[in-house]
Coordinates of C-alpha atoms and ligand atoms in Angstrom, one line a residue:
X86 CA -36.8 -8.2 -74.0
X87 CA -36.5 -4.7 -72.7
X88 CA -39.7 -5.1 -70.7
X89 CA -38.4 -8.4 -69.3
X90 CA -35.2 -6.5 -68.1
X91 CA -37.4 -3.7 -66.7
X92 CA -39.5 -6.2 -64.8
X93 CA -36.4 -8.0 -63.4
X94 CA -34.7 -4.8 -62.2
X95 CA -38.2 -3.8 -60.5
X96 CA -38.7 -7.1 -58.9
X97 CA -35.0 -7.0 -57.6
X98 CA -35.4 -3.6 -56.1
X99 CA -38.6 -4.5 -54.4
X100 CA -36.8 -7.8 -53.0
X101 CA -34.0 -5.5 -52.0
X102 CA -36.2 -3.3 -50.0
X103 CA -37.6 -6.1 -47.8
X104 CA -34.0 -7.3 -46.8
X105 CA -33.3 -6.8 -43.3
X106 CA -30.1 -8.5 -42.4
X107 CA -26.7 -9.4 -43.8
X108 CA -27.5 -12.9 -44.6
X109 CA -30.7 -12.0 -46.6
X110 CA -28.6 -9.5 -48.3
X111 CA -26.0 -11.9 -49.6
X112 CA -28.8 -14.4 -50.7
X113 CA -30.3 -11.4 -52.5
X114 CA -27.0 -10.7 -54.2
X115 CA -26.7 -14.3 -55.5
X116 CA -30.1 -14.4 -57.0
X117 CA -30.1 -11.1 -58.6
X118 CA -26.6 -10.3 -59.6
X119 CA -24.9 -13.9 -59.3
X120 CA -23.6 -15.8 -62.5
X121 CA -27.0 -17.7 -62.9
X122 CA -29.4 -14.8 -62.1
X123 CA -31.9 -13.9 -64.8
X124 CA -30.3 -10.6 -65.5
X125 CA -26.8 -12.1 -65.9
X126 CA -28.2 -14.6 -68.3
X127 CA -29.5 -11.9 -70.5
X128 CA -25.9 -10.9 -71.3
X129 CA -25.3 -14.5 -72.5
X130 CA -28.3 -14.2 -74.7
X131 CA -26.9 -11.0 -76.5
X132 CA -25.1 -13.1 -79.0
X133 CA -28.2 -14.7 -80.4
X134 CA -29.8 -11.3 -81.0
X135 CA -30.0 -9.4 -84.3
X136 CA -27.5 -6.5 -84.9
X137 CA -30.1 -4.1 -84.6
X138 CA -31.6 -5.1 -81.1
X139 CA -28.2 -6.1 -79.5
X140 CA -26.9 -2.5 -78.6
X141 CA -30.2 -1.3 -77.1
X142 CA -30.8 -4.3 -75.0
X143 CA -27.3 -4.6 -74.1
X144 CA -27.0 -1.0 -72.9
X145 CA -30.4 -1.4 -71.0
X146 CA -28.9 -4.7 -69.3
X147 CA -25.9 -2.8 -68.3
X148 CA -27.8 -0.1 -66.8
X149 CA -30.1 -2.5 -64.8
X150 CA -26.9 -4.2 -63.6
X151 CA -25.3 -0.9 -62.3
X152 CA -28.6 0.3 -60.8
X153 CA -28.8 -2.8 -58.7
X154 CA -25.2 -2.8 -57.8
X155 CA -25.8 0.7 -56.5
X156 CA -28.9 -0.2 -54.6
X157 CA -26.9 -3.4 -53.2
X158 CA -24.2 -1.0 -51.8
X159 CA -26.6 1.5 -50.4
X160 CA -28.6 -1.2 -48.7
X161 CA -25.5 -2.9 -47.4
X162 CA -24.4 0.4 -45.8
X163 CA -27.7 1.0 -44.2
X164 CA -27.7 -2.5 -42.5
X165 CA -24.3 -1.9 -41.3
X166 CA -25.2 1.5 -39.7
X167 CA -28.2 -0.2 -38.2
X168 CA -26.3 -3.1 -36.6
X169 CA -23.8 -0.4 -35.0
X170 CA -26.6 1.6 -33.6
X171 CA -28.3 -1.4 -32.2
X172 CA -25.1 -2.6 -30.4
X173 CA -24.4 0.8 -29.2
X174 CA -28.0 0.9 -27.6
X175 CA -27.7 -2.5 -26.1
X176 CA -24.2 -2.2 -24.8
X177 CA -24.5 1.1 -23.5
X178 CA -22.0 2.1 -20.8
X179 CA -22.8 4.3 -17.8
X180 CA -19.4 6.0 -17.5
X181 CA -20.6 8.0 -14.4
X182 CA -21.0 4.9 -12.3
X183 CA -18.2 4.7 -9.6
X184 CA -15.8 1.8 -9.7
X185 CA -15.4 -0.9 -7.3
X186 CA -12.5 0.0 -5.0
X187 CA -9.6 -2.5 -5.2
X188 CA -8.4 -4.1 -2.0
X189 CA -4.6 -3.6 -1.9
X190 CA -2.7 -6.6 -0.4
X191 CA 0.3 -5.8 1.8
X192 CA 3.0 -8.0 3.3
X193 CA 2.8 -9.3 6.9
X194 CA 5.0 -7.1 9.2
X195 CA 7.0 -10.2 10.1
X196 CA 7.6 -11.1 6.3
X197 CA 8.9 -7.4 6.0
X198 CA 11.1 -7.5 8.9
X199 CA 12.6 -10.9 7.7
X200 CA 13.3 -9.4 4.1
X201 CA 14.9 -6.5 5.8
X202 CA 17.1 -8.9 8.1
X203 CA 18.0 -11.0 4.9
X204 CA 19.1 -7.6 3.2
X205 CA 21.3 -6.5 6.2
X206 CA 23.0 -9.9 6.4
X207 CA 23.0 -10.3 2.7
X208 CA 25.0 -6.8 2.5
X209 CA 27.4 -8.5 4.9
X210 CA 28.0 -11.5 2.7
X211 CA 25.6 -14.1 4.4
X212 CA 23.7 -16.5 2.4
X213 CA 20.1 -17.9 3.1
X214 CA 20.0 -21.6 3.9
X215 CA 16.6 -23.4 4.5
X216 CA 16.4 -26.3 7.0
X217 CA 13.4 -28.3 8.2
X218 CA 10.7 -27.3 10.7
X219 CA 10.0 -31.0 11.5
X220 CA 13.2 -32.3 13.1
X221 CA 14.6 -35.2 14.8
X222 CA 15.6 -35.3 18.5
X223 CA 19.2 -35.9 17.4
X224 CA 19.3 -32.7 15.2
X225 CA 17.2 -30.5 17.6
X226 CA 19.3 -31.6 20.7
X227 CA 21.7 -34.3 20.8
X228 CA 24.0 -33.0 18.1
X229 CA 23.9 -29.7 19.7
X230 CA 25.4 -31.1 22.8
X231 CA 22.0 -31.4 24.8
X232 CA 21.7 -35.1 25.8
X233 CA 18.4 -36.7 26.9
X234 CA 17.4 -35.9 30.5
X235 CA 20.0 -33.2 30.7
X236 CA 18.5 -30.2 32.5
X237 CA 19.4 -27.8 29.5
X238 CA 16.5 -29.2 27.8
X239 CA 14.3 -27.4 30.1
X240 CA 15.0 -24.2 28.1
X241 CA 12.9 -25.7 25.0
X242 CA 9.5 -26.9 26.0
X243 CA 9.0 -29.2 22.9
X244 CA 6.0 -30.2 20.9
X245 CA 6.5 -34.0 20.0
X246 CA 5.0 -35.9 17.1
X247 CA 3.5 -39.4 17.5
X248 CA 6.4 -40.8 16.0
X249 CA 9.0 -41.2 18.6
X250 CA 12.2 -38.9 18.1
X251 CA 10.4 -36.8 15.6
X252 CA 9.3 -33.2 16.9
X253 CA 8.8 -29.7 15.8
X254 CA 12.0 -27.7 16.0
X255 CA 12.3 -25.6 19.3
X256 CA 15.0 -23.2 17.6
X257 CA 16.7 -22.9 14.1
X258 CA 19.9 -24.1 15.7
X259 CA 19.6 -27.7 14.2
X260 CA 20.2 -26.0 10.9
X261 CA 23.7 -25.5 11.9
X262 CA 24.4 -29.2 11.8
X263 CA 22.7 -29.4 8.3
X264 CA 24.8 -26.7 6.8
X265 CA 27.9 -27.9 8.4
X266 CA 27.5 -31.5 7.2
X267 CA 26.7 -30.1 3.6
X268 CA 29.8 -27.7 3.4
X269 CA 32.5 -29.1 5.8
X270 CA 35.4 -28.4 5.5
X271 CA 34.7 -25.1 3.6
X272 CA 34.3 -21.8 5.4
X273 CA 30.6 -20.9 6.0
X274 CA 28.7 -17.7 6.4
X275 CA 24.9 -18.1 6.5
X276 CA 21.6 -17.3 7.9
X277 CA 18.8 -19.7 8.5
X278 CA 15.3 -18.0 8.8
X279 CA 12.3 -19.9 9.7
X280 CA 9.5 -21.0 12.0
X281 CA 10.1 -22.5 15.5
X282 CA 7.7 -24.0 17.9
X283 CA 7.4 -24.2 21.6
X284 CA 5.1 -25.7 24.0
X285 CA 4.7 -22.8 26.2
X286 CA 2.4 -20.6 28.3
X287 CA 1.8 -17.7 25.8
X288 CA 2.4 -14.1 27.0
X289 CA 3.1 -10.7 25.8
X290 CA 6.6 -11.8 25.0
X291 CA 6.2 -15.4 24.2
X292 CA 4.0 -17.3 21.6
X293 CA 4.0 -21.0 20.7
X294 CA 5.3 -20.3 17.3
X295 CA 7.6 -17.7 16.2
X296 CA 10.4 -17.2 13.7
X297 CA 14.1 -17.3 14.4
X298 CA 16.9 -16.2 12.1
X299 CA 20.2 -18.2 12.7
X300 CA 23.4 -17.1 11.8
X301 CA 26.6 -19.0 11.4
X302 CA 30.1 -18.2 10.3
X303 CA 32.8 -20.8 10.3
X304 CA 36.4 -20.2 9.2
X305 CA 40.1 -20.3 10.4
X306 CA 40.4 -17.1 12.4
X307 CA 36.9 -16.2 13.6
X308 CA 36.7 -14.7 17.0
X309 CA 34.3 -13.3 19.8
X310 CA 35.0 -9.8 18.6
X311 CA 33.6 -10.8 14.8
X312 CA 30.5 -11.8 16.4
X313 CA 30.1 -8.7 18.6
X314 CA 31.1 -6.4 15.7
X315 CA 28.6 -8.2 13.3
X316 CA 25.7 -8.1 15.7
X317 CA 26.3 -4.5 16.8
X318 CA 26.5 -3.4 13.2
X319 CA 23.2 -5.3 12.4
X320 CA 21.4 -3.7 15.1
X321 CA 22.6 -0.2 13.9
X322 CA 21.4 -0.9 10.4
X323 CA 18.2 -2.2 11.6
X324 CA 17.3 0.3 14.2
X325 CA 19.6 3.5 13.4
X326 CA 22.9 4.4 14.7
X327 CA 21.7 5.7 18.0
X328 CA 20.2 2.3 19.3
X329 CA 21.3 1.3 22.7
X330 CA 22.3 -2.4 23.1
X331 CA 23.9 -4.7 25.6
X332 CA 25.7 -8.0 25.5
X333 CA 25.1 -10.3 28.7
X334 CA 26.8 -13.5 29.6
X335 CA 24.6 -16.4 29.2
X336 CA 24.7 -20.3 28.7
X337 CA 23.8 -22.4 25.7
X338 CA 25.0 -26.1 25.5
X339 CA 26.0 -25.4 21.9
X340 CA 28.2 -22.4 22.3
X341 CA 31.1 -21.4 24.5
X342 CA 31.2 -18.8 25.6
X343 CA 27.6 -17.7 25.3
X344 CA 25.8 -14.4 25.4
X345 CA 22.5 -12.7 25.0
X346 CA 22.0 -9.5 23.2
X347 CA 19.5 -6.9 24.4
X348 CA 18.1 -3.7 23.1
X349 CA 16.7 -0.8 25.2
X350 CA 12.9 -1.2 25.8
X351 CA 10.9 1.2 23.4
X352 CA 8.2 1.5 25.7
X353 CA 9.8 2.7 28.9
X354 CA 13.2 4.0 27.5
X355 CA 15.0 1.7 29.8
X356 CA 13.1 2.7 33.1
X357 CA 11.4 -0.7 33.4
X358 CA 7.9 -1.6 32.5
X359 CA 5.4 -4.4 31.9
X360 CA 6.8 -5.3 28.5
X361 CA 10.5 -5.7 29.6
X362 CA 9.4 -7.1 32.9
X363 CA 11.1 -4.4 34.7
X364 CA 14.6 -4.6 33.4
X365 CA 14.5 -1.8 30.8
X366 CA 15.8 -4.1 28.1
X367 CA 14.4 -6.5 25.7
X368 CA 16.3 -9.6 24.6
X369 CA 16.5 -10.2 20.9
X370 CA 19.0 -13.0 20.5
X371 CA 21.3 -15.6 21.9
X372 CA 24.8 -16.2 20.6
X373 CA 28.2 -17.5 21.2
X374 CA 31.4 -19.3 19.8
X375 CA 30.3 -22.7 18.4
X376 CA 31.0 -25.3 20.9
X377 CA 33.8 -27.8 20.1
X378 CA 31.5 -30.8 20.3
X379 CA 29.1 -29.2 17.7
X380 CA 32.1 -28.3 15.5
X381 CA 33.0 -31.9 15.4
X382 CA 29.4 -33.2 14.9
X383 CA 29.2 -30.8 11.9
X384 CA 32.3 -32.4 10.5
X385 CA 35.0 -29.8 11.3
X386 CA 38.1 -30.1 13.2
X387 CA 37.8 -27.8 16.2
X388 CA 41.5 -27.5 16.6
X389 CA 41.6 -26.0 13.0
X390 CA 38.2 -24.0 12.7
X391 CA 36.5 -21.5 14.9
X392 CA 33.0 -20.1 14.4
X393 CA 30.2 -18.1 15.9
X394 CA 26.6 -18.7 15.9
X395 CA 23.6 -16.5 16.9
X396 CA 19.7 -16.9 16.8
X397 CA 17.6 -13.7 16.6
X398 CA 13.9 -13.3 17.2
X399 CA 12.2 -11.3 14.3
X400 CA 8.9 -11.1 16.1
X401 CA 10.7 -9.2 19.0
X402 CA 12.5 -7.0 16.4
X403 CA 9.3 -6.2 14.8
X404 CA 7.9 -5.2 18.4
X405 CA 10.8 -2.9 18.8
X406 CA 10.5 -1.5 15.4
X407 CA 6.8 -0.7 15.5
X408 CA 6.2 -0.4 19.2
X409 CA 3.9 -3.3 19.5
X410 CA 3.1 -4.2 23.0
X411 CA 2.2 -7.8 22.6
X412 CA 3.7 -10.6 20.5
X413 CA 0.2 -12.3 20.4
X414 CA -1.1 -9.5 17.9
X415 CA 1.4 -10.9 15.2
X416 CA 0.0 -14.3 14.7
X417 CA -3.6 -13.5 15.9
X418 CA -4.7 -12.8 12.3
X419 CA -6.6 -9.7 13.3
X420 CA -7.1 -7.6 10.1
X421 CA -7.4 -4.5 12.0
X422 CA -4.0 -5.0 13.4
X423 CA -2.5 -6.1 10.1
X424 CA -3.9 -3.3 8.2
X425 CA -2.0 -0.7 10.0
X426 CA 1.3 -1.9 8.2
Ligands
LIG533 N1 19.0 -21.5 19.6 C1 19.1 -20.6 20.8 C2 17.5 -20.5 21.3 O1 16.7 -20.7 20.6 C3 19.6 -19.3 20.4 C4 21.0 -19.4 20.0 C5 21.5 -19.6 18.7 C6 22.1 -19.2 20.9 C7 22.7 -19.8 18.3 C8 23.3 -19.4 20.6 C9 23.8 -19.6 19.3 O2 17.5 -19.9 22.5

């Protein structure tokens, strides 16, 4: 019996030596140390041995079991170490390889200007109102006191769609009617930013698509001096206290009286140049007191309510802020231009 145990142990150790991976190791454990292994069975047989034989054989069987367990643990450690080394070799990282540079995105200069404009008016209590870029003739013109065939329509060269009466808005002013019809007869203080479209000959100052930010304030005691004060304050907050501005009398069918606001030309400091077409000033907005007809179309009683409106051009403002000499750069999508911001 002692030799048998000796043989079992030798055989097991020899088998263990050949084990090369974790699966084989587990299989080895089951067949040499598991419940139904030959070695474990010798423990069951101890009871049937004589009193004299039992202690020596029991001790020997125990020794063999401990020897196999110790060898198993050693082999298991060795295998784990081997696996680790293999993966360290195969997944080796060259930490000296330079990384790939990340391209950092940035906001379009117009988006930045729009956000700045929103912030300045937001600080003054204006809320942002969104209105559609595809409009009807009724909203873009009729309700703003510009009847069909009226010469005032010449101010807005228009893109028409193939559906009669549906067009791309030429200005954000139709939004005035949308807001008024939504809130009448409550007081209103909103700005309406967004893209507008005109069928025009492009130049350094004009493009076929551009943003506007419309402003509208309606209440019981709103006057022209509120309009002037608000816009003057706006230009100071955008351009700094020293900015030179002027109001010029003008005409729009939907405001009365009407004005335009200019800012001194950045390029020639007012002397007159190509960008300002010799005038020394760049127009940045049109404005005026809301016309009684428009007030009525919006659902307000013009004998009780007064209001002002303005429509300013973020592209022009961006040109002034960054000394950009041609408006076409802004939507030309030239990365070399955009990367400067
Ligand atoms: N809608 C006018 C334009 O596009 C600007 C404007 C807006 C003028 C509001 C007066 C009041 O030219």
